[in-house]
GROMACS .gro file of C-alpha atoms in nm:
model
  496
    1UNK     CA    1   6.619   5.375 -16.025
    2UNK     CA    2   6.252   5.358 -16.125
    3UNK     CA    3   6.012   5.430 -15.840
    4UNK     CA    4   5.814   5.111 -15.909
    5UNK     CA    5   6.128   4.908 -15.852
    6UNK     CA    6   6.202   5.089 -15.526
    7UNK     CA    7   5.848   5.018 -15.404
    8UNK     CA    8   5.877   4.646 -15.486
    9UNK     CA    9   6.214   4.635 -15.309
   10UNK     CA   10   6.078   4.801 -14.994
   11UNK     CA   11   5.777   4.572 -14.992
   12UNK     CA   12   6.014   4.275 -14.981
   13UNK     CA   13   6.218   4.424 -14.700
   14UNK     CA   14   5.902   4.518 -14.505
   15UNK     CA   15   5.790   4.155 -14.490
   16UNK     CA   16   6.120   4.065 -14.318
   17UNK     CA   17   6.074   4.314 -14.032
   18UNK     CA   18   5.935   4.204 -13.694
   19UNK     CA   19   5.562   4.254 -13.691
   20UNK     CA   20   5.561   4.373 -13.328
   21UNK     CA   21   5.734   4.697 -13.425
   22UNK     CA   22   5.553   5.019 -13.510
   23UNK     CA   23   5.500   5.069 -13.882
   24UNK     CA   24   5.722   5.375 -13.901
   25UNK     CA   25   6.009   5.180 -13.743
   26UNK     CA   26   5.957   4.886 -13.984
   27UNK     CA   27   5.958   5.129 -14.276
   28UNK     CA   28   6.278   5.290 -14.152
   29UNK     CA   29   6.449   4.954 -14.106
   30UNK     CA   30   6.342   4.838 -14.455
   31UNK     CA   31   6.480   5.150 -14.622
   32UNK     CA   32   6.804   5.140 -14.420
   33UNK     CA   33   6.864   4.770 -14.502
   34UNK     CA   34   6.811   4.833 -14.871
   35UNK     CA   35   7.069   5.114 -14.853
   36UNK     CA   36   7.320   4.911 -14.655
   37UNK     CA   37   7.285   4.613 -14.890
   38UNK     CA   38   7.369   4.840 -15.180
   39UNK     CA   39   7.029   4.784 -15.346
   40UNK     CA   40   6.972   5.156 -15.317
   41UNK     CA   41   7.320   5.285 -15.410
   42UNK     CA   42   7.453   5.635 -15.316
   43UNK     CA   43   7.292   5.906 -15.522
   44UNK     CA   44   6.964   5.719 -15.569
   45UNK     CA   45   6.669   5.958 -15.569
   46UNK     CA   46   6.396   5.828 -15.334
   47UNK     CA   47   6.031   5.870 -15.414
   48UNK     CA   48   5.844   6.156 -15.249
   49UNK     CA   49   5.673   6.079 -14.920
   50UNK     CA   50   5.325   6.130 -15.063
   51UNK     CA   51   5.370   5.896 -15.361
   52UNK     CA   52   5.561   5.630 -15.158
   53UNK     CA   53   5.299   5.628 -14.881
   54UNK     CA   54   5.027   5.582 -15.145
   55UNK     CA   55   5.213   5.302 -15.321
   56UNK     CA   56   5.293   5.123 -14.993
   57UNK     CA   57   4.940   5.168 -14.859
   58UNK     CA   58   5.033   5.353 -14.541
   59UNK     CA   59   4.988   5.700 -14.393
   60UNK     CA   60   5.215   5.976 -14.527
   61UNK     CA   61   5.332   6.061 -14.172
   62UNK     CA   62   5.465   5.706 -14.137
   63UNK     CA   63   5.691   5.749 -14.438
   64UNK     CA   64   5.782   6.104 -14.338
   65UNK     CA   65   5.900   5.987 -13.991
   66UNK     CA   66   6.105   5.709 -14.151
   67UNK     CA   67   6.274   5.963 -14.386
   68UNK     CA   68   6.344   6.193 -14.094
   69UNK     CA   69   6.517   5.912 -13.906
   70UNK     CA   70   6.724   5.822 -14.213
   71UNK     CA   71   6.824   6.183 -14.255
   72UNK     CA   72   6.917   6.219 -13.884
   73UNK     CA   73   7.144   5.913 -13.902
   74UNK     CA   74   7.305   6.024 -14.226
   75UNK     CA   75   7.170   5.762 -14.465
   76UNK     CA   76   6.994   6.013 -14.690
   77UNK     CA   77   7.039   6.376 -14.770
   78UNK     CA   78   6.800   6.625 -14.909
   79UNK     CA   79   6.832   6.908 -15.157
   80UNK     CA   80   6.584   7.188 -15.114
   81UNK     CA   81   6.317   7.151 -15.381
   82UNK     CA   82   6.490   6.846 -15.530
   83UNK     CA   83   6.382   6.553 -15.308
   84UNK     CA   84   6.575   6.303 -15.098
   85UNK     CA   85   6.881   6.102 -15.208
   86UNK     CA   86   7.083   5.817 -15.066
   87UNK     CA   87   7.389   5.980 -14.910
   88UNK     CA   88   7.695   6.004 -15.131
   89UNK     CA   89   7.906   5.968 -14.814
   90UNK     CA   90   7.831   5.602 -14.802
   91UNK     CA   91   8.045   5.527 -15.113
   92UNK     CA   92   8.344   5.702 -14.951
   93UNK     CA   93   8.339   5.452 -14.665
   94UNK     CA   94   8.546   5.141 -14.710
   95UNK     CA   95   8.260   4.926 -14.585
   96UNK     CA   96   7.907   4.990 -14.488
   97UNK     CA   97   7.888   5.111 -14.129
   98UNK     CA   98   7.734   4.870 -13.878
   99UNK     CA   99   7.377   4.995 -13.840
  100UNK     CA  100   7.302   5.156 -13.509
  101UNK     CA  101   7.016   5.005 -13.321
  102UNK     CA  102   6.715   5.231 -13.334
  103UNK     CA  103   6.640   5.341 -12.977
  104UNK     CA  104   6.348   5.139 -12.842
  105UNK     CA  105   6.356   4.838 -13.067
  106UNK     CA  106   6.561   4.596 -12.861
  107UNK     CA  107   6.353   4.318 -12.709
  108UNK     CA  108   6.575   4.011 -12.661
  109UNK     CA  109   6.719   4.132 -12.328
  110UNK     CA  110   6.377   4.179 -12.171
  111UNK     CA  111   6.204   3.944 -11.936
  112UNK     CA  112   5.893   3.770 -12.064
  113UNK     CA  113   5.683   4.013 -11.864
  114UNK     CA  114   5.883   4.311 -11.994
  115UNK     CA  115   5.837   4.195 -12.351
  116UNK     CA  116   5.465   4.158 -12.304
  117UNK     CA  117   5.441   4.509 -12.162
  118UNK     CA  118   5.642   4.660 -12.448
  119UNK     CA  119   5.442   4.470 -12.711
  120UNK     CA  120   5.105   4.557 -12.557
  121UNK     CA  121   5.157   4.936 -12.555
  122UNK     CA  122   4.867   5.120 -12.707
  123UNK     CA  123   4.938   5.470 -12.585
  124UNK     CA  124   5.011   5.736 -12.841
  125UNK     CA  125   5.299   5.979 -12.858
  126UNK     CA  126   5.055   6.229 -13.003
  127UNK     CA  127   4.871   6.403 -12.718
  128UNK     CA  128   4.741   6.712 -12.887
  129UNK     CA  129   4.513   6.805 -13.171
  130UNK     CA  130   4.164   6.737 -13.300
  131UNK     CA  131   4.040   6.484 -13.192
  132UNK     CA  132   4.280   6.330 -12.942
  133UNK     CA  133   4.066   6.164 -12.671
  134UNK     CA  134   4.115   6.192 -12.300
  135UNK     CA  135   4.300   6.527 -12.314
  136UNK     CA  136   4.167   6.829 -12.126
  137UNK     CA  137   4.196   7.195 -12.223
  138UNK     CA  138   4.505   7.311 -12.037
  139UNK     CA  139   4.505   7.659 -12.193
  140UNK     CA  140   4.198   7.754 -11.988
  141UNK     CA  141   4.353   7.662 -11.654
  142UNK     CA  142   4.383   7.944 -11.396
  143UNK     CA  143   4.755   7.974 -11.420
  144UNK     CA  144   4.790   8.292 -11.208
  145UNK     CA  145   4.607   8.139 -10.913
  146UNK     CA  146   4.803   7.812 -10.927
  147UNK     CA  147   5.134   7.995 -10.964
  148UNK     CA  148   5.053   8.209 -10.655
  149UNK     CA  149   4.964   7.902 -10.448
  150UNK     CA  150   5.280   7.716 -10.550
  151UNK     CA  151   5.492   8.022 -10.462
  152UNK     CA  152   5.322   8.045 -10.119
  153UNK     CA  153   5.438   7.698 -10.024
  154UNK     CA  154   5.767   7.680 -10.211
  155UNK     CA  155   5.979   7.895  -9.979
  156UNK     CA  156   6.216   7.848  -9.685
  157UNK     CA  157   5.943   7.887  -9.429
  158UNK     CA  158   5.773   7.578  -9.575
  159UNK     CA  159   6.092   7.373  -9.626
  160UNK     CA  160   5.943   7.080  -9.436
  161UNK     CA  161   5.723   7.019  -9.738
  162UNK     CA  162   6.032   6.926  -9.936
  163UNK     CA  163   6.105   6.616  -9.721
  164UNK     CA  164   5.977   6.263  -9.777
  165UNK     CA  165   5.613   6.237  -9.689
  166UNK     CA  166   5.418   5.955  -9.520
  167UNK     CA  167   5.043   5.936  -9.565
  168UNK     CA  168   5.002   6.246  -9.777
  169UNK     CA  169   4.929   6.609  -9.687
  170UNK     CA  170   4.666   6.610  -9.410
  171UNK     CA  171   4.470   6.920  -9.512
  172UNK     CA  172   4.436   6.791  -9.867
  173UNK     CA  173   4.292   6.464  -9.735
  174UNK     CA  174   4.041   6.659  -9.531
  175UNK     CA  175   3.943   6.868  -9.832
  176UNK     CA  176   3.898   6.562 -10.051
  177UNK     CA  177   3.691   6.379  -9.787
  178UNK     CA  178   3.455   6.677  -9.770
  179UNK     CA  179   3.446   6.713 -10.149
  180UNK     CA  180   3.360   6.342 -10.199
  181UNK     CA  181   3.083   6.362  -9.938
  182UNK     CA  182   2.916   6.645 -10.122
  183UNK     CA  183   2.972   6.537 -10.485
  184UNK     CA  184   2.975   6.155 -10.463
  185UNK     CA  185   2.766   6.083 -10.154
  186UNK     CA  186   3.061   5.901  -9.999
  187UNK     CA  187   3.117   5.877  -9.625
  188UNK     CA  188   3.487   5.837  -9.561
  189UNK     CA  189   3.739   5.979  -9.316
  190UNK     CA  190   4.048   6.165  -9.427
  191UNK     CA  191   4.245   5.868  -9.288
  192UNK     CA  192   4.101   5.644  -9.560
  193UNK     CA  193   4.245   5.860  -9.837
  194UNK     CA  194   4.587   5.793  -9.991
  195UNK     CA  195   4.752   6.039 -10.228
  196UNK     CA  196   4.931   5.881 -10.526
  197UNK     CA  197   5.103   5.970 -10.854
  198UNK     CA  198   4.828   5.885 -11.100
  199UNK     CA  199   4.566   5.612 -11.137
  200UNK     CA  200   4.816   5.361 -11.278
  201UNK     CA  201   4.998   5.365 -10.942
  202UNK     CA  202   4.665   5.315 -10.762
  203UNK     CA  203   4.585   5.005 -10.968
  204UNK     CA  204   4.937   4.874 -10.924
  205UNK     CA  205   4.920   4.918 -10.549
  206UNK     CA  206   4.588   4.735 -10.533
  207UNK     CA  207   4.728   4.448 -10.734
  208UNK     CA  208   5.032   4.417 -10.516
  209UNK     CA  209   4.844   4.440 -10.188
  210UNK     CA  210   4.534   4.230 -10.271
  211UNK     CA  211   4.646   3.963 -10.521
  212UNK     CA  212   4.907   3.695 -10.571
  213UNK     CA  213   5.076   3.591 -10.893
  214UNK     CA  214   4.831   3.406 -11.124
  215UNK     CA  215   4.513   3.542 -10.951
  216UNK     CA  216   4.233   3.628 -11.189
  217UNK     CA  217   4.144   3.992 -11.269
  218UNK     CA  218   3.851   4.124 -11.470
  219UNK     CA  219   3.852   4.429 -11.689
  220UNK     CA  220   3.583   4.578 -11.917
  221UNK     CA  221   3.577   4.495 -12.287
  222UNK     CA  222   3.637   4.736 -12.453
  223UNK     CA  223   3.828   4.912 -12.180
  224UNK     CA  224   4.127   5.123 -12.079
  225UNK     CA  225   4.445   4.939 -12.182
  226UNK     CA  226   4.648   5.117 -11.909
  227UNK     CA  227   4.475   4.922 -11.631
  228UNK     CA  228   4.502   4.604 -11.835
  229UNK     CA  229   4.876   4.645 -11.880
  230UNK     CA  230   4.933   4.724 -11.511
  231UNK     CA  231   4.742   4.413 -11.405
  232UNK     CA  232   4.925   4.194 -11.648
  233UNK     CA  233   5.258   4.334 -11.533
  234UNK     CA  234   5.159   4.228 -11.179
  235UNK     CA  235   5.141   3.867 -11.306
  236UNK     CA  236   4.763   3.838 -11.302
  237UNK     CA  237   4.540   3.631 -11.525
  238UNK     CA  238   4.349   3.912 -11.691
  239UNK     CA  239   4.006   3.837 -11.839
  240UNK     CA  240   3.807   4.086 -12.046
  241UNK     CA  241   3.430   4.082 -11.974
  242UNK     CA  242   3.216   4.233 -12.256
  243UNK     CA  243   2.980   4.522 -12.207
  244UNK     CA  244   2.618   4.565 -12.299
  245UNK     CA  245   2.385   4.862 -12.268
  246UNK     CA  246   2.381   4.817 -11.889
  247UNK     CA  247   2.760   4.809 -11.848
  248UNK     CA  248   2.986   4.510 -11.774
  249UNK     CA  249   2.784   4.192 -11.825
  250UNK     CA  250   2.944   3.881 -11.665
  251UNK     CA  251   2.758   3.557 -11.733
  252UNK     CA  252   2.672   3.294 -11.471
  253UNK     CA  253   2.961   3.090 -11.617
  254UNK     CA  254   3.197   3.388 -11.554
  255UNK     CA  255   3.093   3.401 -11.188
  256UNK     CA  256   3.170   3.027 -11.152
  257UNK     CA  257   3.540   3.126 -11.188
  258UNK     CA  258   3.528   3.462 -11.011
  259UNK     CA  259   3.811   3.718 -11.005
  260UNK     CA  260   4.015   3.825 -10.711
  261UNK     CA  261   4.001   4.179 -10.838
  262UNK     CA  262   3.800   4.368 -11.102
  263UNK     CA  263   3.854   4.715 -11.255
  264UNK     CA  264   3.535   4.900 -11.339
  265UNK     CA  265   3.449   5.253 -11.448
  266UNK     CA  266   3.077   5.242 -11.356
  267UNK     CA  267   2.980   5.610 -11.374
  268UNK     CA  268   3.109   5.664 -11.729
  269UNK     CA  269   3.279   5.364 -11.882
  270UNK     CA  270   3.591   5.435 -12.073
  271UNK     CA  271   3.584   5.457 -12.370
  272UNK     CA  272   3.212   5.395 -12.443
  273UNK     CA  273   3.061   5.627 -12.184
  274UNK     CA  274   2.812   5.351 -12.083
  275UNK     CA  275   2.671   5.389 -11.730
  276UNK     CA  276   2.653   5.075 -11.515
  277UNK     CA  277   2.286   5.021 -11.441
  278UNK     CA  278   2.159   5.015 -11.084
  279UNK     CA  279   2.058   4.649 -11.119
  280UNK     CA  280   2.405   4.556 -11.246
  281UNK     CA  281   2.572   4.761 -10.967
  282UNK     CA  282   2.388   4.577 -10.700
  283UNK     CA  283   2.463   4.244 -10.869
  284UNK     CA  284   2.830   4.316 -10.890
  285UNK     CA  285   2.841   4.422 -10.526
  286UNK     CA  286   2.653   4.114 -10.414
  287UNK     CA  287   2.870   3.877 -10.614
  288UNK     CA  288   3.189   4.049 -10.497
  289UNK     CA  289   3.082   3.987 -10.138
  290UNK     CA  290   2.992   3.628 -10.211
  291UNK     CA  291   3.318   3.530 -10.381
  292UNK     CA  292   3.554   3.764 -10.185
  293UNK     CA  293   3.645   3.982 -10.483
  294UNK     CA  294   3.772   4.338 -10.465
  295UNK     CA  295   3.635   4.612 -10.695
  296UNK     CA  296   3.857   4.901 -10.809
  297UNK     CA  297   3.618   5.181 -10.898
  298UNK     CA  298   3.790   5.408 -11.149
  299UNK     CA  299   3.597   5.735 -11.133
  300UNK     CA  300   3.828   5.917 -11.368
  301UNK     CA  301   3.590   6.188 -11.489
  302UNK     CA  302   3.311   6.212 -11.232
  303UNK     CA  303   3.341   6.593 -11.212
  304UNK     CA  304   3.283   6.642 -11.585
  305UNK     CA  305   2.914   6.556 -11.610
  306UNK     CA  306   2.677   6.746 -11.837
  307UNK     CA  307   2.356   6.698 -11.638
  308UNK     CA  308   2.254   6.793 -11.289
  309UNK     CA  309   2.208   6.446 -11.138
  310UNK     CA  310   2.535   6.297 -11.005
  311UNK     CA  311   2.544   5.920 -10.984
  312UNK     CA  312   2.615   5.750 -10.649
  313UNK     CA  313   2.948   5.577 -10.638
  314UNK     CA  314   2.987   5.201 -10.595
  315UNK     CA  315   3.192   5.283 -10.284
  316UNK     CA  316   2.891   5.458 -10.133
  317UNK     CA  317   2.657   5.168 -10.221
  318UNK     CA  318   2.884   4.899 -10.078
  319UNK     CA  319   2.777   4.782  -9.733
  320UNK     CA  320   3.059   4.531  -9.694
  321UNK     CA  321   3.345   4.754  -9.804
  322UNK     CA  322   3.466   4.551 -10.100
  323UNK     CA  323   3.523   4.868 -10.313
  324UNK     CA  324   3.842   5.078 -10.351
  325UNK     CA  325   3.762   5.416 -10.502
  326UNK     CA  326   4.019   5.584 -10.733
  327UNK     CA  327   3.993   5.944 -10.843
  328UNK     CA  328   4.229   6.150 -11.055
  329UNK     CA  329   4.297   6.518 -11.111
  330UNK     CA  330   4.439   6.467 -11.459
  331UNK     CA  331   4.111   6.553 -11.637
  332UNK     CA  332   3.990   6.853 -11.426
  333UNK     CA  333   4.328   7.003 -11.351
  334UNK     CA  334   4.600   6.898 -11.597
  335UNK     CA  335   4.762   6.558 -11.679
  336UNK     CA  336   5.114   6.675 -11.592
  337UNK     CA  337   5.015   6.725 -11.228
  338UNK     CA  338   5.023   6.345 -11.182
  339UNK     CA  339   4.822   6.342 -10.863
  340UNK     CA  340   4.544   6.101 -10.787
  341UNK     CA  341   4.379   5.976 -10.471
  342UNK     CA  342   4.241   5.645 -10.347
  343UNK     CA  343   3.982   5.575 -10.081
  344UNK     CA  344   4.028   5.239  -9.914
  345UNK     CA  345   3.812   5.055  -9.658
  346UNK     CA  346   3.897   5.119  -9.292
  347UNK     CA  347   4.048   4.780  -9.230
  348UNK     CA  348   4.295   4.822  -9.521
  349UNK     CA  349   4.422   5.169  -9.433
  350UNK     CA  350   4.731   5.071  -9.235
  351UNK     CA  351   4.849   4.803  -9.474
  352UNK     CA  352   4.792   5.020  -9.781
  353UNK     CA  353   4.967   5.318  -9.624
  354UNK     CA  354   5.270   5.103  -9.547
  355UNK     CA  355   5.264   4.949  -9.896
  356UNK     CA  356   5.246   5.286 -10.066
  357UNK     CA  357   5.535   5.426  -9.857
  358UNK     CA  358   5.753   5.123  -9.899
  359UNK     CA  359   5.695   5.057 -10.271
  360UNK     CA  360   5.669   5.406 -10.413
  361UNK     CA  361   5.788   5.663 -10.158
  362UNK     CA  362   5.564   5.966 -10.115
  363UNK     CA  363   5.631   6.331 -10.186
  364UNK     CA  364   5.495   6.616 -10.398
  365UNK     CA  365   5.395   6.789 -10.074
  366UNK     CA  366   5.422   7.142 -10.219
  367UNK     CA  367   5.179   7.045 -10.496
  368UNK     CA  368   4.952   6.879 -10.246
  369UNK     CA  369   4.951   7.187 -10.017
  370UNK     CA  370   4.872   7.414 -10.311
  371UNK     CA  371   4.595   7.179 -10.424
  372UNK     CA  372   4.441   7.175 -10.069
  373UNK     CA  373   4.410   7.552 -10.069
  374UNK     CA  374   4.290   7.550 -10.433
  375UNK     CA  375   4.001   7.330 -10.322
  376UNK     CA  376   3.930   7.504  -9.990
  377UNK     CA  377   3.927   7.851 -10.151
  378UNK     CA  378   3.659   7.745 -10.404
  379UNK     CA  379   3.890   7.770 -10.705
  380UNK     CA  380   3.856   7.401 -10.779
  381UNK     CA  381   3.477   7.395 -10.806
  382UNK     CA  382   3.475   7.727 -10.995
  383UNK     CA  383   3.723   7.585 -11.248
  384UNK     CA  384   3.520   7.265 -11.290
  385UNK     CA  385   3.196   7.466 -11.341
  386UNK     CA  386   3.365   7.681 -11.606
  387UNK     CA  387   3.518   7.386 -11.791
  388UNK     CA  388   3.187   7.198 -11.795
  389UNK     CA  389   3.035   7.484 -11.991
  390UNK     CA  390   3.327   7.499 -12.232
  391UNK     CA  391   3.333   7.122 -12.287
  392UNK     CA  392   2.953   7.100 -12.326
  393UNK     CA  393   2.966   7.361 -12.607
  394UNK     CA  394   3.250   7.177 -12.787
  395UNK     CA  395   3.071   6.846 -12.749
  396UNK     CA  396   2.757   6.992 -12.906
  397UNK     CA  397   2.948   7.145 -13.197
  398UNK     CA  398   3.111   6.806 -13.277
  399UNK     CA  399   2.775   6.621 -13.244
  400UNK     CA  400   2.604   6.867 -13.470
  401UNK     CA  401   2.875   6.873 -13.743
  402UNK     CA  402   2.925   6.497 -13.764
  403UNK     CA  403   2.556   6.432 -13.723
  404UNK     CA  404   2.481   6.655 -14.020
  405UNK     CA  405   2.750   6.501 -14.241
  406UNK     CA  406   2.733   6.134 -14.145
  407UNK     CA  407   2.368   6.094 -14.040
  408UNK     CA  408   2.257   5.741 -13.969
  409UNK     CA  409   2.584   5.586 -14.094
  410UNK     CA  410   2.724   5.611 -13.742
  411UNK     CA  411   2.593   5.564 -13.389
  412UNK     CA  412   2.710   5.775 -13.095
  413UNK     CA  413   2.802   5.631 -12.754
  414UNK     CA  414   2.863   5.842 -12.447
  415UNK     CA  415   2.858   6.217 -12.425
  416UNK     CA  416   2.681   6.252 -12.090
  417UNK     CA  417   3.023   6.295 -11.921
  418UNK     CA  418   3.393   6.311 -11.991
  419UNK     CA  419   3.609   6.446 -12.267
  420UNK     CA  420   3.525   6.223 -12.565
  421UNK     CA  421   3.260   6.060 -12.779
  422UNK     CA  422   3.263   5.717 -12.943
  423UNK     CA  423   3.127   5.683 -13.294
  424UNK     CA  424   3.028   5.326 -13.391
  425UNK     CA  425   2.994   5.178 -13.739
  426UNK     CA  426   2.739   4.915 -13.841
  427UNK     CA  427   2.942   4.860 -14.159
  428UNK     CA  428   3.261   4.642 -14.145
  429UNK     CA  429   3.495   4.938 -14.146
  430UNK     CA  430   3.868   4.891 -14.078
  431UNK     CA  431   3.887   5.154 -13.801
  432UNK     CA  432   4.269   5.136 -13.769
  433UNK     CA  433   4.312   5.211 -14.140
  434UNK     CA  434   4.055   5.486 -14.112
  435UNK     CA  435   4.244   5.639 -13.822
  436UNK     CA  436   4.569   5.622 -14.015
  437UNK     CA  437   4.417   5.798 -14.314
  438UNK     CA  438   4.265   6.064 -14.086
  439UNK     CA  439   4.606   6.122 -13.928
  440UNK     CA  440   4.759   6.168 -14.273
  441UNK     CA  441   4.497   6.436 -14.326
  442UNK     CA  442   4.585   6.610 -14.001
  443UNK     CA  443   4.309   6.468 -13.778
  444UNK     CA  444   4.390   6.259 -13.469
  445UNK     CA  445   4.145   5.987 -13.372
  446UNK     CA  446   4.177   5.654 -13.194
  447UNK     CA  447   4.033   5.334 -13.343
  448UNK     CA  448   3.795   5.159 -13.105
  449UNK     CA  449   3.952   4.823 -13.187
  450UNK     CA  450   4.260   4.925 -12.986
  451UNK     CA  451   4.053   4.917 -12.668
  452UNK     CA  452   3.973   4.543 -12.707
  453UNK     CA  453   4.180   4.273 -12.547
  454UNK     CA  454   4.023   4.023 -12.783
  455UNK     CA  455   4.034   4.190 -13.126
  456UNK     CA  456   3.816   3.914 -13.278
  457UNK     CA  457   3.510   4.055 -13.100
  458UNK     CA  458   3.588   4.422 -13.150
  459UNK     CA  459   3.321   4.655 -13.291
  460UNK     CA  460   3.453   4.911 -13.539
  461UNK     CA  461   3.445   5.271 -13.424
  462UNK     CA  462   3.637   5.585 -13.338
  463UNK     CA  463   3.710   5.750 -13.007
  464UNK     CA  464   3.703   6.131 -13.055
  465UNK     CA  465   3.815   6.381 -12.796
  466UNK     CA  466   3.661   6.730 -12.813
  467UNK     CA  467   3.772   6.895 -12.492
  468UNK     CA  468   4.110   7.042 -12.599
  469UNK     CA  469   3.993   7.160 -12.944
  470UNK     CA  470   3.906   7.529 -12.970
  471UNK     CA  471   3.549   7.596 -13.082
  472UNK     CA  472   3.648   7.746 -13.417
  473UNK     CA  473   3.868   7.444 -13.509
  474UNK     CA  474   3.616   7.170 -13.441
  475UNK     CA  475   3.404   7.208 -13.758
  476UNK     CA  476   3.699   7.223 -14.005
  477UNK     CA  477   3.854   6.913 -13.847
  478UNK     CA  478   3.515   6.737 -13.843
  479UNK     CA  479   3.472   6.816 -14.216
  480UNK     CA  480   3.804   6.647 -14.293
  481UNK     CA  481   3.721   6.348 -14.073
  482UNK     CA  482   3.376   6.307 -14.227
  483UNK     CA  483   3.533   6.286 -14.576
  484UNK     CA  484   3.771   6.012 -14.463
  485UNK     CA  485   3.484   5.826 -14.296
  486UNK     CA  486   3.266   5.849 -14.610
  487UNK     CA  487   3.554   5.709 -14.818
  488UNK     CA  488   3.587   5.408 -14.583
  489UNK     CA  489   3.215   5.356 -14.569
  490UNK     CA  490   3.209   5.339 -14.949
  491UNK     CA  491   3.493   5.084 -14.950
  492UNK     CA  492   3.305   4.876 -14.693
  493UNK     CA  493   2.991   4.890 -14.909
  494UNK     CA  494   3.184   4.771 -15.214
  495UNK     CA  495   3.331   4.485 -15.020
  496UNK     CA  496   2.993   4.390 -14.882
   0.00000   0.00000   0.00000
């Protein structure tokens, strides 16, 4: 069959697939249906992935993944050096086999809330490579020290650490209270600290303990979709408040219908890196006191700052204790550790401790014990200091290379802290299409539009992570990305 006919056939089948599915799944389903309907009979030679992706206007990896799924399920077979063919085995079957449901595509059995969560997912299965944002360099972690500490506590003499835990490991809470006092100018007792499994659990616990179904929650726009999805799953009325150069910028009209809870990342807003101004900090704290709102302060990367002046936390500024501070070890240690901590006001400690124990059960005491000694022995601060230097160098290499190649066609946001930079376009670039083309060329980036709850007001841009990319690989990847960006800028100029 002529390749042009196959492309037209697949385009027809693609339009019939549910739009909520990922493109690779829709492509797989379209190909499979054409095979099962006999429109692509056994023995039909399929177009190559490169040419088919070009003709369909999608990334090559999308078509490649669809072909791999078809091959795994027996619908196509490949001959080395001779392309892919519809399986001859299908004509030996009396009738076409009932297609197996692709794992992950079923939606009709979900609750309305479950369907919304599944449809709203923006996380990526790709967690490595230039320039995946939010990913630390795990290869530089002091493995020998961490392995020794784990071994010290994972033995029969410490078997009590393998039981259920209530309230977390005491020495770790003491170490964290001292650390926060020095680095974040926070006065809190170890009793106020809860140990949790990641910042998502912290936000979920706050939502369950402080809000009722239908209460209003504010998030930053653009902002981290993980917090947004957790709040929506809790049944809250989530409203996205746009940012400006001074951080989150609620209007007087917004304050007339205030939230019960708001999620902020004031020291380094994710993903833009904007710092909440002092004037805005004081305003938010004053308004929160006035209307009885709670502030969740997500301080996800406070350790990774590239200047010598740490910013005071909102928790430390609050006189009325309306702030709950959330810190995570995913960026400075490693994401798989899945340990975070939360500092709550004194009068909430008992209720939150009970809520955490009842809803989630506590454990990971061996890890907590190892972490406490890791901090007390100075390994934690030494590791942070070393990684700051590594990350600063990588940030500067990326800034230099893209600055040289793209010049004034992009604007940079952030870079004073964290693991990523945001590049903004003044031209009407389709950042999702740009990211797809970059991925097809082997470069991982995240379109800024994905971070908006209201896509109609999204600003085109790219979120680029530099932390986990070795120094010698940054420039080659940046060269590839710059070429893709230039192509899309030219397209935007022709359209304009």
